[in-house]
PDB file of C-alpha atoms in Angstrom:
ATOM      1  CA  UNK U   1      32.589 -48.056  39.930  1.00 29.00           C
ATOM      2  CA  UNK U   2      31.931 -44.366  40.467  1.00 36.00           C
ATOM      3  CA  UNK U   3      33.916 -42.507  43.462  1.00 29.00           C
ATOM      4  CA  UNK U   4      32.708 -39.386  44.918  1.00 39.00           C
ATOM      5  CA  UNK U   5      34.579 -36.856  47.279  1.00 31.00           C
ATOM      6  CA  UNK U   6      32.529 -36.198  50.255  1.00 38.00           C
ATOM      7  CA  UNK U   7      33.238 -33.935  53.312  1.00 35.00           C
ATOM      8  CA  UNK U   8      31.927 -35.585  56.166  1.00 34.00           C
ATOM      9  CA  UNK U   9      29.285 -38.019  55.457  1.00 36.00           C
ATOM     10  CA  UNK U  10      28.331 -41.336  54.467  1.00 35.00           C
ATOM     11  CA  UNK U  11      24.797 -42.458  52.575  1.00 42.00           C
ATOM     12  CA  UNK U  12      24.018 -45.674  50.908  1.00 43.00           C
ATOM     13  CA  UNK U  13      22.667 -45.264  47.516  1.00 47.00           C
ATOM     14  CA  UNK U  14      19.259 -45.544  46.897  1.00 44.00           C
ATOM     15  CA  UNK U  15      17.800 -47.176  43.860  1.00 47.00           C
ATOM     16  CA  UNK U  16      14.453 -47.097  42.097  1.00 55.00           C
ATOM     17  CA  UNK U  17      13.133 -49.532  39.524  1.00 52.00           C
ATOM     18  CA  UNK U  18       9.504 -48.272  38.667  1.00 51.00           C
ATOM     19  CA  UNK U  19       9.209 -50.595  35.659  1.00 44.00           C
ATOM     20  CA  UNK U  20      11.561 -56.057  31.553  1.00 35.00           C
ATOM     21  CA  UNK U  21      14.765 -56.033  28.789  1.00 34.00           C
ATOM     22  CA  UNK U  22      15.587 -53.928  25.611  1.00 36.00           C
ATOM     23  CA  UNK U  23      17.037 -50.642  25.202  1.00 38.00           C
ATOM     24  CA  UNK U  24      16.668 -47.576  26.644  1.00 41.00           C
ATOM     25  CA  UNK U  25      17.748 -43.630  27.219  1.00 45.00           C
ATOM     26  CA  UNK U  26      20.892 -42.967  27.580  1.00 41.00           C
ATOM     27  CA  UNK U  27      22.292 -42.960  30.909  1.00 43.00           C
ATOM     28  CA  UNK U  28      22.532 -39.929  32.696  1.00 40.00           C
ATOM     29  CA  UNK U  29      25.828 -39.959  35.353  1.00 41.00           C
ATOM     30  CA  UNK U  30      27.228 -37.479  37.923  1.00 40.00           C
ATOM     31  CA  UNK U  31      29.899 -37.708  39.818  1.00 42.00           C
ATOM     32  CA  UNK U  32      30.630 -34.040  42.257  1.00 42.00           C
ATOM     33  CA  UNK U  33      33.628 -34.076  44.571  1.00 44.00           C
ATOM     34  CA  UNK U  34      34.740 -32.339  47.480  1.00 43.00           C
ATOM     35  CA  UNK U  35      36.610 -32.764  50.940  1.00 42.00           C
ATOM     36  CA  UNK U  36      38.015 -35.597  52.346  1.00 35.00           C
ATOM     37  CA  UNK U  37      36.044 -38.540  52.717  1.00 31.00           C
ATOM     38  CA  UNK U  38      35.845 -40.787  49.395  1.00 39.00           C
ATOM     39  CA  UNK U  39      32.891 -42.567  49.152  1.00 46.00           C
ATOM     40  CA  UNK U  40      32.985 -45.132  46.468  1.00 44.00           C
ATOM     41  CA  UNK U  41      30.204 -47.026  45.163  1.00 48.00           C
ATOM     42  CA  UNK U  42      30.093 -50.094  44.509  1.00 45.00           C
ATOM     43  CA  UNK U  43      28.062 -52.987  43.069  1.00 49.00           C
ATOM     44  CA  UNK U  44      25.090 -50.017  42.125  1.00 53.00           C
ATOM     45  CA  UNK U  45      25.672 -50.610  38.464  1.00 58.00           C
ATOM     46  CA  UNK U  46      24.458 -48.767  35.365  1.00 64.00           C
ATOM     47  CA  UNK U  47      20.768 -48.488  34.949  1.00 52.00           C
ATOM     48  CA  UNK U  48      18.383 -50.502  32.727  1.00 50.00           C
ATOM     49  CA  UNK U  49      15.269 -48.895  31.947  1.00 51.00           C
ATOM     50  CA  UNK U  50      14.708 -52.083  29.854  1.00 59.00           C
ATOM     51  CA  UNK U  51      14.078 -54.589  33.049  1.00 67.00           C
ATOM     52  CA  UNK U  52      12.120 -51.841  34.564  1.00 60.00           C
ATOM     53  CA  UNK U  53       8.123 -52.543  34.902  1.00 74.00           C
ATOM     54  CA  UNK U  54       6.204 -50.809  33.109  1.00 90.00           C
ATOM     55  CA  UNK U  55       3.574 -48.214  33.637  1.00 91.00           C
ATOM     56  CA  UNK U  56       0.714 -47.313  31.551  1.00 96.00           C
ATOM     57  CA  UNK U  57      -1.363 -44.007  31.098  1.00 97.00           C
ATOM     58  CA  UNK U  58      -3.862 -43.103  28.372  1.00 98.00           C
ATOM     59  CA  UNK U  59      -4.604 -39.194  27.196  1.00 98.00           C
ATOM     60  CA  UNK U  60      -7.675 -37.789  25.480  1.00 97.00           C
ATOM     61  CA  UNK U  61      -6.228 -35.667  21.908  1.00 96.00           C
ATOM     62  CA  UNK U  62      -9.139 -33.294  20.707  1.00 89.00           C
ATOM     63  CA  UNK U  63      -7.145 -32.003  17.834  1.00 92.00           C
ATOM     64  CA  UNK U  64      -5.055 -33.033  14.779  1.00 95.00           C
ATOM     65  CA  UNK U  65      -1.408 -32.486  15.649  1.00 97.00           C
ATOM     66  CA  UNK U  66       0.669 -33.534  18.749  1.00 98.00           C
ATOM     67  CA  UNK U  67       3.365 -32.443  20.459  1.00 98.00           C
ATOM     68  CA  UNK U  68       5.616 -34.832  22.324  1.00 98.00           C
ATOM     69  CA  UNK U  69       8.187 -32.897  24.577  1.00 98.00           C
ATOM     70  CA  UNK U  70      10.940 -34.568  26.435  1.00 95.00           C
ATOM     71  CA  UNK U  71      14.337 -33.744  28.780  1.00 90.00           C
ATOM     72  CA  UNK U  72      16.172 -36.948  28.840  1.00 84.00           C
ATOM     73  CA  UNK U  73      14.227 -40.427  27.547  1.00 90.00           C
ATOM     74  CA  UNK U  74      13.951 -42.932  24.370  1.00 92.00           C
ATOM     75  CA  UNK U  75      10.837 -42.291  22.641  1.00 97.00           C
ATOM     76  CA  UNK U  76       9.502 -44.853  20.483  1.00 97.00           C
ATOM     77  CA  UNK U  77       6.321 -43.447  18.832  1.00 98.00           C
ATOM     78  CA  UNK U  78       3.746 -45.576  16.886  1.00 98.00           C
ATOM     79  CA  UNK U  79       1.063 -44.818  14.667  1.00 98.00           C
ATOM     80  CA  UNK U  80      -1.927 -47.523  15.962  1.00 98.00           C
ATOM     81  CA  UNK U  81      -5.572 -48.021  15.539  1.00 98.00           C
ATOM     82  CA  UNK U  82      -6.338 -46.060  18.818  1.00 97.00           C
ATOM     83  CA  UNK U  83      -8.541 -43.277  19.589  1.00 96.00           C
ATOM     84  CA  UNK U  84      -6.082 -41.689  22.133  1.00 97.00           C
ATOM     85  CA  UNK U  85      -2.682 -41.018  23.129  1.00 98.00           C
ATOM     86  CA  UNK U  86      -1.234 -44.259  24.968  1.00 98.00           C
ATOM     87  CA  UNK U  87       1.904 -43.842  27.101  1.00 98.00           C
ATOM     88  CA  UNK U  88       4.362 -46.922  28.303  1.00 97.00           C
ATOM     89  CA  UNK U  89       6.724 -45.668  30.466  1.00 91.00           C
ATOM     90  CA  UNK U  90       9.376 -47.907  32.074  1.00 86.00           C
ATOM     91  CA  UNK U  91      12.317 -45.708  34.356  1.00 81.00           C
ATOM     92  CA  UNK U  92      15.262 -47.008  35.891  1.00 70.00           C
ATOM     93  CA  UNK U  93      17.729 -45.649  38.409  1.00 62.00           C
ATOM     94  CA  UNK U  94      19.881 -45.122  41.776  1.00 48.00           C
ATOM     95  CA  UNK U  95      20.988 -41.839  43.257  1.00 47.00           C
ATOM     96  CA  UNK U  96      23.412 -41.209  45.832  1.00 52.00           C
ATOM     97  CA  UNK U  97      22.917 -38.106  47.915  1.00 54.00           C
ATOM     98  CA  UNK U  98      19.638 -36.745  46.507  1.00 50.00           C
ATOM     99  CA  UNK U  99      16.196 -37.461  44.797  1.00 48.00           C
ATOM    100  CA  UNK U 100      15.257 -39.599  41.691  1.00 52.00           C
ATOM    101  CA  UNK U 101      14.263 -40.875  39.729  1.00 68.00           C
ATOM    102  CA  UNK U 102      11.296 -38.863  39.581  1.00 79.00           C
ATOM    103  CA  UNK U 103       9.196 -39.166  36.756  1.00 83.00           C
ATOM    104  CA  UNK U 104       5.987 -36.964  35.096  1.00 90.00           C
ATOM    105  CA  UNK U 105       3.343 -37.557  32.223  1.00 95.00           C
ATOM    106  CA  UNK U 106       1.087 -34.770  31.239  1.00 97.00           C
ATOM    107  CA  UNK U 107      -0.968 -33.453  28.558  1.00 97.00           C
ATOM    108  CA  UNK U 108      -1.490 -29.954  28.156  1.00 97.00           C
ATOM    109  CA  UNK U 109      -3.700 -29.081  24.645  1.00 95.00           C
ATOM    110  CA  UNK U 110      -1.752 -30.670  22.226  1.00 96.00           C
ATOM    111  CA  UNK U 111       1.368 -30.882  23.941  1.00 98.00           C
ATOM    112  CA  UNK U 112       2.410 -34.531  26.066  1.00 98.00           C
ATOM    113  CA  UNK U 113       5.240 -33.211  28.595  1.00 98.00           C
ATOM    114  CA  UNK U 114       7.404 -35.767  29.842  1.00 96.00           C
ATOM    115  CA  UNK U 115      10.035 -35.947  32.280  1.00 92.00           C
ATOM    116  CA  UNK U 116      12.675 -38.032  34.182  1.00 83.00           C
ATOM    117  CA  UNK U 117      14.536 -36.000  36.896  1.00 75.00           C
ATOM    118  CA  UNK U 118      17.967 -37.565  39.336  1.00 63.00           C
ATOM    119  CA  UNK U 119      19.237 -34.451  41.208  1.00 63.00           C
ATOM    120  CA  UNK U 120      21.666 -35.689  43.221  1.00 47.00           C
ATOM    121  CA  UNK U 121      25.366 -35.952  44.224  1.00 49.00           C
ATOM    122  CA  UNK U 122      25.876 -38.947  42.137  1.00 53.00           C
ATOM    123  CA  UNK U 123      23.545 -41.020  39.387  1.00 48.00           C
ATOM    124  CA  UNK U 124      22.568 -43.415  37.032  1.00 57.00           C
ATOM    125  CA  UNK U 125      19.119 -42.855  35.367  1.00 67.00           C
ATOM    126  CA  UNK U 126      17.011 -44.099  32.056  1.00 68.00           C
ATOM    127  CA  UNK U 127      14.164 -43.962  30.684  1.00 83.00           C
ATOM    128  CA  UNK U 128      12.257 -45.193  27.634  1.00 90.00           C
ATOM    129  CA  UNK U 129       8.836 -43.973  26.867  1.00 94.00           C
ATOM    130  CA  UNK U 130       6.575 -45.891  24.022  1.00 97.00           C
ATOM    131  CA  UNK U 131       3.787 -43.732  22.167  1.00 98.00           C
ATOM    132  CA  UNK U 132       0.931 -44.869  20.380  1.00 98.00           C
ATOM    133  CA  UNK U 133      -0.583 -42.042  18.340  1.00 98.00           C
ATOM    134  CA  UNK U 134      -3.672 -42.093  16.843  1.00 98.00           C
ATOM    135  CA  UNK U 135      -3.667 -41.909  12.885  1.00 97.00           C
ATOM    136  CA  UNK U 136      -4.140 -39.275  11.022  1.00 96.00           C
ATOM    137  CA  UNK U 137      -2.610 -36.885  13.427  1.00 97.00           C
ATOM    138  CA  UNK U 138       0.921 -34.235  12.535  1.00 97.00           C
ATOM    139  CA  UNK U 139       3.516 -35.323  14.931  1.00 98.00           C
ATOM    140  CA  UNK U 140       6.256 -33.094  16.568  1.00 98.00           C
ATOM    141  CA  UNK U 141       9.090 -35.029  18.869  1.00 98.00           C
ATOM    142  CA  UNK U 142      11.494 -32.826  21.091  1.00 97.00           C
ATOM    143  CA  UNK U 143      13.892 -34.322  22.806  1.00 96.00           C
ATOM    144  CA  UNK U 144      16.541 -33.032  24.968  1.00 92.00           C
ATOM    145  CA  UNK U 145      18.630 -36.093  25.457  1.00 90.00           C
ATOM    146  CA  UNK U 146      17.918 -39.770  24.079  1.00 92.00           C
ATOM    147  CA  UNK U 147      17.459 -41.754  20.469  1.00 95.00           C
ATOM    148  CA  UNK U 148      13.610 -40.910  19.071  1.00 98.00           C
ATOM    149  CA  UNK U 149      12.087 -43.792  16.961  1.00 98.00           C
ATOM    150  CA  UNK U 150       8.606 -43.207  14.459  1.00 99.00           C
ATOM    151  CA  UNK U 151       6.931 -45.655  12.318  1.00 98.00           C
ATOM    152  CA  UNK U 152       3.684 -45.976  10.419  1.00 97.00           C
ATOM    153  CA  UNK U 153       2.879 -42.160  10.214  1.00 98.00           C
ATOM    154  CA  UNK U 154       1.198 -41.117   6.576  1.00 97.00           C
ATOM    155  CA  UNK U 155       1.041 -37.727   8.335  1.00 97.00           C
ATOM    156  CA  UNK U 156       3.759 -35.231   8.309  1.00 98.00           C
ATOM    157  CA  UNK U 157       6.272 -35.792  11.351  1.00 98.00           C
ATOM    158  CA  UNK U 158       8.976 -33.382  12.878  1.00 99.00           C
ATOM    159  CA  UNK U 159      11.610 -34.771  15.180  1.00 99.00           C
ATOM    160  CA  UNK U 160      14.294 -32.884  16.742  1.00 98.00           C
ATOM    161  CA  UNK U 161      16.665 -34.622  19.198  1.00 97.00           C
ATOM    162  CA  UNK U 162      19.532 -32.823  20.887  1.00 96.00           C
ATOM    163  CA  UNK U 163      21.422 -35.783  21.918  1.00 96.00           C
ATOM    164  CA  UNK U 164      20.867 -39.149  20.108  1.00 96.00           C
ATOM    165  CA  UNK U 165      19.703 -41.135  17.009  1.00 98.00           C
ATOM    166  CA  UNK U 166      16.516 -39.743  14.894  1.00 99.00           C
ATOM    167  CA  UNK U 167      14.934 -43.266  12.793  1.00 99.00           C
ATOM    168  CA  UNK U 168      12.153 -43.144  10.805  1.00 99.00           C
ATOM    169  CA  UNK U 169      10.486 -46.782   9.325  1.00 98.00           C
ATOM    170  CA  UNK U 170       7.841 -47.218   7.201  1.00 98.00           C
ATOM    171  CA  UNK U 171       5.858 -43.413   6.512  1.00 98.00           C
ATOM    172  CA  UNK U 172       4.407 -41.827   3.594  1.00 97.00           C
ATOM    173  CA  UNK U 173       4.031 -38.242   5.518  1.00 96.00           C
ATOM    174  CA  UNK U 174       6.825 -35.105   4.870  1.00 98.00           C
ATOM    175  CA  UNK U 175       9.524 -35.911   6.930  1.00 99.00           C
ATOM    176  CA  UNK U 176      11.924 -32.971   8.664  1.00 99.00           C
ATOM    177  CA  UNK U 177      14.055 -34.623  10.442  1.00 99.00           C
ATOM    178  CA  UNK U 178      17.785 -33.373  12.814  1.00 98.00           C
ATOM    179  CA  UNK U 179      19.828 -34.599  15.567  1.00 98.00           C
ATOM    180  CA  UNK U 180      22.429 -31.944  16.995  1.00 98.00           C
ATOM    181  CA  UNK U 181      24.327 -35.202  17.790  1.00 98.00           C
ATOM    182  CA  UNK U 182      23.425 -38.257  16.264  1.00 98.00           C
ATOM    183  CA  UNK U 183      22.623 -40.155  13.170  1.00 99.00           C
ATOM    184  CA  UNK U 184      20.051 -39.940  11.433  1.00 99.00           C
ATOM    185  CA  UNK U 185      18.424 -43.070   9.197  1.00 99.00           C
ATOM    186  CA  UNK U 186      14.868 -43.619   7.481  1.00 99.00           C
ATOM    187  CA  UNK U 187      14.291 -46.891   6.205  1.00 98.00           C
ATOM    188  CA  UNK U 188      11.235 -48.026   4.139  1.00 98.00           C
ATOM    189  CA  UNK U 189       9.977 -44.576   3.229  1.00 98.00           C
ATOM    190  CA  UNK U 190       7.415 -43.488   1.023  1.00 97.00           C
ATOM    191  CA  UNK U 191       7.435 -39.537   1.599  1.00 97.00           C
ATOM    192  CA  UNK U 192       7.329 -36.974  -1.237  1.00 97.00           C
ATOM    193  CA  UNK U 193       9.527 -34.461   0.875  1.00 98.00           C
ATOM    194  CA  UNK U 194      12.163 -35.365   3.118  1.00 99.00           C
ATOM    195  CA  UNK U 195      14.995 -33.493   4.683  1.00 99.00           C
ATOM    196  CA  UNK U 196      17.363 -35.185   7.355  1.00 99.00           C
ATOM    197  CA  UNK U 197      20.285 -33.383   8.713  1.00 99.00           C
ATOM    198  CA  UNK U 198      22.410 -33.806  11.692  1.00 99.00           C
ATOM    199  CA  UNK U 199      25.122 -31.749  13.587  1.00 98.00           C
ATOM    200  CA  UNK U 200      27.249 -34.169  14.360  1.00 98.00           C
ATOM    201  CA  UNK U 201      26.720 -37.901  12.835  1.00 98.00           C
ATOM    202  CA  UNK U 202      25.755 -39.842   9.372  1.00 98.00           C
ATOM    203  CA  UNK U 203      22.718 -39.362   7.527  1.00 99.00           C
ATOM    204  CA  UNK U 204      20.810 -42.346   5.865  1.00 99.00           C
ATOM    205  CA  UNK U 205      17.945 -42.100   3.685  1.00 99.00           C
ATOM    206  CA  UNK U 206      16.496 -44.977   2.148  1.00 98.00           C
ATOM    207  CA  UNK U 207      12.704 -45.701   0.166  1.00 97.00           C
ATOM    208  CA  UNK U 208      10.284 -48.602  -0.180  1.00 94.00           C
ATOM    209  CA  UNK U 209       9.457 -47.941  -3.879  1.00 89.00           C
ATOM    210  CA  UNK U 210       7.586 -44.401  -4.700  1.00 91.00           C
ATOM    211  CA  UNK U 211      10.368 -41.953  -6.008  1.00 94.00           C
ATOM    212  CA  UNK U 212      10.289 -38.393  -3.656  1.00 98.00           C
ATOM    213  CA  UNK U 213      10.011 -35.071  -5.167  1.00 98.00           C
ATOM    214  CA  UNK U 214      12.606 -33.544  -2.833  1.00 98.00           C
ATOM    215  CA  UNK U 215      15.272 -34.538  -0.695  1.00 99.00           C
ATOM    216  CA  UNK U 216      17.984 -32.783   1.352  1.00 99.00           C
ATOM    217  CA  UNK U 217      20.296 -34.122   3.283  1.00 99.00           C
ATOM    218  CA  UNK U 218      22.970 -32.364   5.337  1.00 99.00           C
ATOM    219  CA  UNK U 219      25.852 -33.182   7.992  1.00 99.00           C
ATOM    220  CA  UNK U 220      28.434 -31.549   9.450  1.00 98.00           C
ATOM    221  CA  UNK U 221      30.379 -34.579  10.681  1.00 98.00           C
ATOM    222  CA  UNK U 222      29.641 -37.752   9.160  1.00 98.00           C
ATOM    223  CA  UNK U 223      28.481 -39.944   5.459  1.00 99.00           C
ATOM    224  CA  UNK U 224      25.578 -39.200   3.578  1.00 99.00           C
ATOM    225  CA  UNK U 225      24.137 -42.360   1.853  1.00 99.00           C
ATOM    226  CA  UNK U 226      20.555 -41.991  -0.628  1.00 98.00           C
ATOM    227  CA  UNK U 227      19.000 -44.648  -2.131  1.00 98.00           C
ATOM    228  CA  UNK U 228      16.762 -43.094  -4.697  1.00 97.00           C
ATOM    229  CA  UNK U 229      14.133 -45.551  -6.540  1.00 96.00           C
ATOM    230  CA  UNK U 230      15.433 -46.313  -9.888  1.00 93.00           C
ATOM    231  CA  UNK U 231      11.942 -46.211 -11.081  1.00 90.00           C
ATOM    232  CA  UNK U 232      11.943 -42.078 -10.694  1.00 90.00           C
ATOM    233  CA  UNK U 233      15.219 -41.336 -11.903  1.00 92.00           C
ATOM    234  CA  UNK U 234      16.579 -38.943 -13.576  1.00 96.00           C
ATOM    235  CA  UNK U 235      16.632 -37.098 -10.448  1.00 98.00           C
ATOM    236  CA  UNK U 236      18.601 -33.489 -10.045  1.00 98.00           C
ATOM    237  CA  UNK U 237      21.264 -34.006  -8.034  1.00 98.00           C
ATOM    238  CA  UNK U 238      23.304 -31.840  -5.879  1.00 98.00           C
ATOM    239  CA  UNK U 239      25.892 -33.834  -4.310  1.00 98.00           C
ATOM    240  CA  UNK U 240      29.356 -32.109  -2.856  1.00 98.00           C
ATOM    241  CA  UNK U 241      31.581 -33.117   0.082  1.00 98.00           C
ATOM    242  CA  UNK U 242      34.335 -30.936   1.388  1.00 98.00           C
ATOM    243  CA  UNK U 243      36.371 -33.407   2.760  1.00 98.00           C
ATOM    244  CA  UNK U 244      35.275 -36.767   1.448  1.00 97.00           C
ATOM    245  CA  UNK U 245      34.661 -38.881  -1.809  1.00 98.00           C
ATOM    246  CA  UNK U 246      31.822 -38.038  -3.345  1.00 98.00           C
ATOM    247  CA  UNK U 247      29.624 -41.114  -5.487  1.00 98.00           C
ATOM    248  CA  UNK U 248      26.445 -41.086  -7.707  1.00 97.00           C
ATOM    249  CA  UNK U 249      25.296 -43.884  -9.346  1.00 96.00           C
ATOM    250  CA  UNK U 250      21.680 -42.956 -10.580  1.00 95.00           C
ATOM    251  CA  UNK U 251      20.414 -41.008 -13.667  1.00 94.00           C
ATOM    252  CA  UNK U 252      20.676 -36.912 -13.378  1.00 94.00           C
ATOM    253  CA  UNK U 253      19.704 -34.501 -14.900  1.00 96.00           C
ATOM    254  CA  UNK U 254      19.690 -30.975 -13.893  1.00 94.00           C
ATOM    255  CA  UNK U 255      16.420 -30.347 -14.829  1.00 96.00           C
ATOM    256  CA  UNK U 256      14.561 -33.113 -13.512  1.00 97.00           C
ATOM    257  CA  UNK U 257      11.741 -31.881 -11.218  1.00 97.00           C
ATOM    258  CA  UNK U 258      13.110 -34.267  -8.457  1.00 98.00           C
ATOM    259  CA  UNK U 259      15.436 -32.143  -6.462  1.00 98.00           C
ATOM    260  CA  UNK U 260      18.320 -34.614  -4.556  1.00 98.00           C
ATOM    261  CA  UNK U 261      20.511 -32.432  -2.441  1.00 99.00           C
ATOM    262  CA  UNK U 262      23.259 -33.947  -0.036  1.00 99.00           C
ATOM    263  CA  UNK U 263      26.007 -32.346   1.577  1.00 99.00           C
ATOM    264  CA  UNK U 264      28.558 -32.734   4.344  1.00 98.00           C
ATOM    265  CA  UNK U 265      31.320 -30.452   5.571  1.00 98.00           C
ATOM    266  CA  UNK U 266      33.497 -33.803   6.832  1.00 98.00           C
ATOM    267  CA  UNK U 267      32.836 -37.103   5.144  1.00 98.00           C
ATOM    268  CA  UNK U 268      31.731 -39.385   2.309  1.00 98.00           C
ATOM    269  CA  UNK U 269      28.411 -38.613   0.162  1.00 99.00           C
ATOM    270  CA  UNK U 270      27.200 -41.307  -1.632  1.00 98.00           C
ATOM    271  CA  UNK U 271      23.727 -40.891  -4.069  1.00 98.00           C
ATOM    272  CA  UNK U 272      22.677 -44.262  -5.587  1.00 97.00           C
ATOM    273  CA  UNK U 273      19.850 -45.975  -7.327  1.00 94.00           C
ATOM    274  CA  UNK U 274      17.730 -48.796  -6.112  1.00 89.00           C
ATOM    275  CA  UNK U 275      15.147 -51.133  -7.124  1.00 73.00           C
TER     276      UNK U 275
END
């Protein structure tokens, strides 16, 4: 239930499903008060991009990199066997006293601009947008607000998320990786270089079998957990923790040309062998 102060007048509030179930952005709510009239509504509900139909738009890439830039949505992003950009988008929402949710897709050069806008007194909106990527291209992911998902790239790939969860399965390409708030995991990995780092959450990095050259990871609130190949070791580690028990269980040596470097400010930091 979400109750809003009014002043004088009553509006029911409208909701807009432009696209079935599974996860989704996170859910953006408002509530503004003033005067005397409380409105409360009821029954609306949270929204569920994941029962939402879904929409479908395909974008011509002339170069080698892409850009993906976006406010408040889930982004799944795919490496495929495609010859251009392919968008699902699915949107969910009600708004009470205003617009939404209004939704855009665009491609300008190398940058795909998306965006999910409720203005309104009070709201529930999500998104979740799905990206298949052609291979061989660099990938960049911005995203103001929501969890960002990549697999399959052999290609480097830079996420940044604001708000939410950076994962990473299955890619061979350098990997630079931070959430301001969230965790961040890679699972399956077969990059060289990898650094992972979040603000505010725990950082797990774990390979497939090929041993990296470098990797750093960093928190400032949360565990660090590496799972190095066995197969590489000894590996130079760097591990520290200033509040937190600190484990490593694989072969060092400090001058190993494979660089391991993991620290937080507040929490565990654990560096082990696998494999």
């Amino acid at each position: 239930m979400i109750t809003v102060a009014a002043r004088s007048t009553f509006s029911r509030a409208h909701r807009t499903r432009r696209g079935p179930r599974g996860g989704g952005g996170r859910a953006l709510r408002r509530v503004v008060g003033g005067g005397a009239l409380v409105v409360v509504l009821a029954g609306c509900g949270s929204a569920d991009a994941g029962e939402a139909p879904k929409e479908r738009k395909v974008f011509s890439l002339a170069g080698e990199s892409l850009t993906i830039d976006s406010d408040d949505s889930a982004i799944d992003v795919i490496a495929a066997d495609v010859k251009d950009v392919q968008v699902t988008r699915q949107i969910d929402g009600w708004v009470f006293i205003g617009s939404g949710p209004e939704a855009s897709w665009k491609m300008a050069g190398d940058t795909l601009t998306l965006r999910v806008d409720c203005d309104a007194v009070a709201s529930s909106c999500e998104s979740r947008h799905t990206v298949k990527v052609p291979r061989g291209i660099s990938l960049t992911v911005r995203d103001g607000n929501g969890g960002v998902t990549a697999s399959g790239f052999d290609t480097p790939l830079t996420i940044r998320s604001d708000n939410g969860n950076v994962t990473v399965r299955d890619t061979a390409g350098a990997l630079d990786l931070l959430s301001d708030n969230g965790n961040v995991t890679t699972e399956r990995i077969t990059a060289r270089t990898v650094k992972a780092e979040s603000g505010n959450g725990r950082v797990r990095i774990g390979f497939k079998n090929a041993a990296p050259d470098k990797v750093e990871a960093l928190t400032g609130n949360g565990g660090i957990r590496i799972d190095l190949p066995r197969a590489g070791a000894p590996y130079a580690v760097d591990a520290t923790s200033d509040n937190g028990d600190v484990t490593t269980d694989v072969p060092s040596d400090g001058d190993s040309p494979r660089a391991v470097i993991a620290r937080s400010d507040n929490g565990y930091v654990k560096v082990l062998g696998a494999g």
